[in-house]
Amino acid sequence: MTGAMAASTALAGSAALLAGLGLLYAAWARPARGRWPVLAGWMAALVGAVLWGLADGGDRGVAVGVVVFVALALAVLLWRRRRGPVAAVRAGSAGRAAPTVPTAPTATTGAGQAGLGRRIGVGLLVGPGAGLAAVALVLALFGALDRAGAHVTAAIVAGYVVLPLLWAGLAVWALMAPGLARKVAVVAGPGALGAGLFWLLV
């Protein structure tokens, strides 16, 4: 593949990754739309990773595509973080005047601490928790490939490619799940399944 063609393919891959990210963000912002935006978003992300693989040579290109996807997702989250509270304040202030008497901070201290603790717990769940579950699934994949007679190098490369995709997928799925119990089940279920399969295969 020539340099110009590789650059065009990488650009198309980045566009597909951005489109997939947009669909996933829309599905997260409006859960009532159902599962189709989620499926379409991950399919677009998969197409983007494949295009990056074609542009930059197999597993290396796919890895670069995953890094690009993570960087785009981080940029969107930072943008939403900066825009969200400001937009909420502006929307609230447009409809009513500011109260003249401040509310007592002690009345909401307990609820605020509980909300902060829940956000920290969810962050740990979709971060390290989803990562450990993805590692368990990749270990199961490694065991299955080893049983099938695949070369060790091929199994390791497959694990490197699949791990970030599984991690991101479990994290997004857990964030979209309603309720803390469902979020825990989304992460713990696949993790336990992967660990069990790995134990049976090795």
Coordinates of C-alpha atoms in Angstrom, one line a residue:
M1 CA 0.0 0.0 0.0
T2 CA 1.4 3.4 -1.0
G3 CA 1.9 6.2 1.5
A4 CA -1.0 8.3 0.1
M5 CA -3.4 5.2 0.2
A6 CA -2.3 4.3 3.7
A7 CA -3.0 7.9 4.9
S8 CA -6.4 7.8 3.3
T9 CA -7.2 4.5 4.8
A10 CA -6.1 5.7 8.2
L11 CA -8.2 8.8 7.8
A12 CA -11.2 6.7 6.9
G13 CA -10.5 4.5 9.9
S14 CA -10.4 7.6 12.2
A15 CA -13.7 8.8 10.8
A16 CA -15.3 5.4 11.4
L17 CA -14.0 5.4 15.0
L18 CA -15.3 8.9 15.5
A19 CA -18.7 7.9 14.1
G20 CA -18.8 4.8 16.3
L21 CA -18.0 7.0 19.3
G22 CA -20.7 9.4 18.4
L23 CA -23.3 6.6 18.2
L24 CA -22.2 5.2 21.6
Y25 CA -22.4 8.6 23.2
A26 CA -25.8 9.1 21.7
A27 CA -26.9 5.7 23.1
W28 CA -25.6 6.6 26.5
A29 CA -27.2 10.1 26.5
R30 CA -30.6 8.7 25.4
P31 CA -31.0 5.0 26.6
A32 CA -34.6 4.9 25.3
R33 CA -33.3 4.5 21.8
G34 CA -32.6 0.8 22.5
R35 CA -29.6 -1.4 21.6
W36 CA -29.3 -0.6 17.9
P37 CA -27.2 2.5 18.4
V38 CA -24.9 0.6 20.7
L39 CA -24.5 -2.2 18.1
A40 CA -24.0 0.2 15.3
G41 CA -21.4 2.2 17.3
W42 CA -19.3 -0.9 18.1
M43 CA -19.6 -2.1 14.5
A44 CA -18.3 1.3 13.3
A45 CA -15.5 1.1 15.8
L46 CA -14.6 -2.4 14.6
V47 CA -14.6 -1.1 11.0
G48 CA -12.3 1.7 12.1
A49 CA -9.9 -0.7 13.8
V50 CA -9.8 -2.9 10.7
L51 CA -9.1 0.1 8.4
W52 CA -6.3 1.1 10.7
G53 CA -4.9 -2.4 10.5
L54 CA -4.9 -2.2 6.7
A55 CA -3.2 1.2 6.8
D56 CA -0.4 0.4 9.3
G57 CA 0.2 -3.3 8.9
G58 CA -2.0 -5.8 10.8
D59 CA -1.8 -6.0 14.6
R60 CA 0.3 -2.8 14.9
G61 CA -2.4 -0.8 13.0
V62 CA -5.2 -2.3 15.0
A63 CA -3.4 -1.3 18.2
V64 CA -2.9 2.2 16.9
G65 CA -6.6 2.3 16.0
V66 CA -7.5 1.3 19.6
V67 CA -5.3 4.1 20.9
V68 CA -6.9 6.6 18.6
F69 CA -10.4 5.4 19.8
V70 CA -9.4 5.7 23.4
A71 CA -8.0 9.2 22.8
L72 CA -11.1 10.3 21.0
A73 CA -13.3 8.9 23.9
L74 CA -11.2 10.8 26.4
A75 CA -11.5 14.0 24.5
V76 CA -15.3 13.6 24.4
L77 CA -15.4 12.9 28.1
L78 CA -13.3 16.0 28.9
W79 CA -15.5 18.1 26.6
R80 CA -18.6 16.8 28.2
R81 CA -17.1 17.4 31.7
R82 CA -16.4 21.1 30.9
R83 CA -19.7 21.7 29.0
G84 CA -22.2 19.8 31.2
P85 CA -22.1 21.7 34.5
V86 CA -22.0 25.1 32.7
A87 CA -24.9 24.2 30.5
A88 CA -26.9 22.9 33.5
V89 CA -26.3 26.2 35.4
R90 CA -27.3 28.3 32.4
A91 CA -30.4 26.2 31.8
G92 CA -31.4 26.6 35.5
S93 CA -30.7 30.3 35.7
A94 CA -32.6 31.1 32.6
G95 CA -35.9 29.9 34.1
R96 CA -35.7 31.4 37.6
A97 CA -33.8 34.0 39.6
A98 CA -31.1 33.1 42.1
P99 CA -32.4 32.5 45.6
T100 CA -31.7 35.3 48.1
V101 CA -31.4 33.0 51.1
P102 CA -28.6 30.4 50.9
T103 CA -29.6 26.8 51.9
A104 CA -27.9 25.2 54.8
P105 CA -25.0 23.0 53.7
T106 CA -25.5 20.5 56.5
A107 CA -28.9 19.4 55.1
T108 CA -27.3 17.9 52.0
T109 CA -23.9 16.8 53.3
G110 CA -24.9 13.2 53.8
A111 CA -26.5 12.9 50.4
G112 CA -23.5 14.6 48.8
Q113 CA -21.1 12.2 50.4
A114 CA -23.2 9.2 49.4
G115 CA -23.3 10.4 45.8
L116 CA -19.6 11.0 45.8
G117 CA -19.0 7.5 47.2
R118 CA -21.3 6.0 44.6
R119 CA -19.4 7.8 41.8
I120 CA -16.1 6.6 43.1
G121 CA -17.4 3.1 43.3
V122 CA -18.8 3.1 39.8
G123 CA -15.4 4.6 38.6
L124 CA -13.5 1.7 40.2
L125 CA -16.0 -0.8 38.7
V126 CA -15.8 0.4 35.1
G127 CA -12.0 1.1 35.4
P128 CA -10.0 -1.6 37.2
G129 CA -13.0 -3.9 37.6
A130 CA -13.8 -4.0 33.9
G131 CA -10.1 -4.3 33.2
L132 CA -9.8 -7.4 35.4
A133 CA -12.9 -8.9 33.8
A134 CA -11.4 -8.3 30.4
V135 CA -8.1 -10.0 31.4
A136 CA -10.1 -13.0 32.6
L137 CA -11.8 -13.3 29.2
V138 CA -8.5 -12.9 27.4
L139 CA -7.0 -15.6 29.5
A140 CA -9.9 -17.9 28.5
L141 CA -9.3 -16.9 24.8
F142 CA -5.6 -17.7 25.3
G143 CA -6.4 -21.1 26.8
A144 CA -8.8 -21.9 23.9
L145 CA -6.3 -20.9 21.3
D146 CA -3.6 -23.0 23.0
R147 CA -6.0 -26.0 23.1
A148 CA -6.6 -25.5 19.4
G149 CA -2.9 -25.7 18.7
A150 CA -2.3 -22.0 17.8
H151 CA 1.2 -20.6 18.0
V152 CA 1.9 -18.9 21.3
T153 CA 2.9 -15.6 19.5
A154 CA -0.4 -15.6 17.6
A155 CA -2.3 -16.1 20.9
I156 CA -0.5 -13.3 22.6
V157 CA -1.1 -10.9 19.7
A158 CA -4.8 -11.9 19.7
G159 CA -4.9 -11.1 23.4
Y160 CA -3.3 -7.7 23.0
V161 CA -5.8 -6.8 20.3
V162 CA -8.9 -8.1 22.0
L163 CA -8.1 -6.9 25.6
P164 CA -8.7 -3.1 25.1
L165 CA -11.8 -3.8 23.0
L166 CA -13.3 -6.0 25.8
W167 CA -12.3 -3.5 28.5
A168 CA -13.9 -0.6 26.7
G169 CA -17.0 -2.7 25.8
L170 CA -17.5 -3.8 29.4
A171 CA -17.0 -0.3 30.7
V172 CA -19.5 1.2 28.4
W173 CA -22.0 -1.6 29.0
A174 CA -21.7 -1.1 32.8
L175 CA -22.1 2.6 32.5
M176 CA -25.3 2.2 30.5
A177 CA -26.7 -0.4 32.9
P178 CA -29.4 1.0 35.2
G179 CA -28.7 0.6 38.9
L180 CA -25.6 -0.4 40.8
A181 CA -26.5 -4.1 41.0
R182 CA -26.9 -4.3 37.2
K183 CA -23.5 -2.6 36.8
V184 CA -21.8 -5.0 39.1
A185 CA -23.4 -8.0 37.3
V186 CA -22.3 -6.7 33.9
V187 CA -18.7 -6.7 35.0
A188 CA -18.7 -9.6 37.4
G189 CA -20.6 -12.0 35.2
P190 CA -18.2 -12.0 32.2
G191 CA -15.2 -11.9 34.6
A192 CA -16.4 -15.0 36.4
L193 CA -17.2 -16.7 33.1
G194 CA -13.7 -16.0 31.7
A195 CA -12.0 -17.2 34.9
G196 CA -14.0 -20.4 34.9
L197 CA -13.3 -21.1 31.3
F198 CA -9.6 -20.5 31.8
W199 CA -9.5 -22.8 34.8
L200 CA -11.2 -25.5 32.7
L201 CA -8.9 -25.1 29.7
V202 CA -5.5 -25.0 31.4

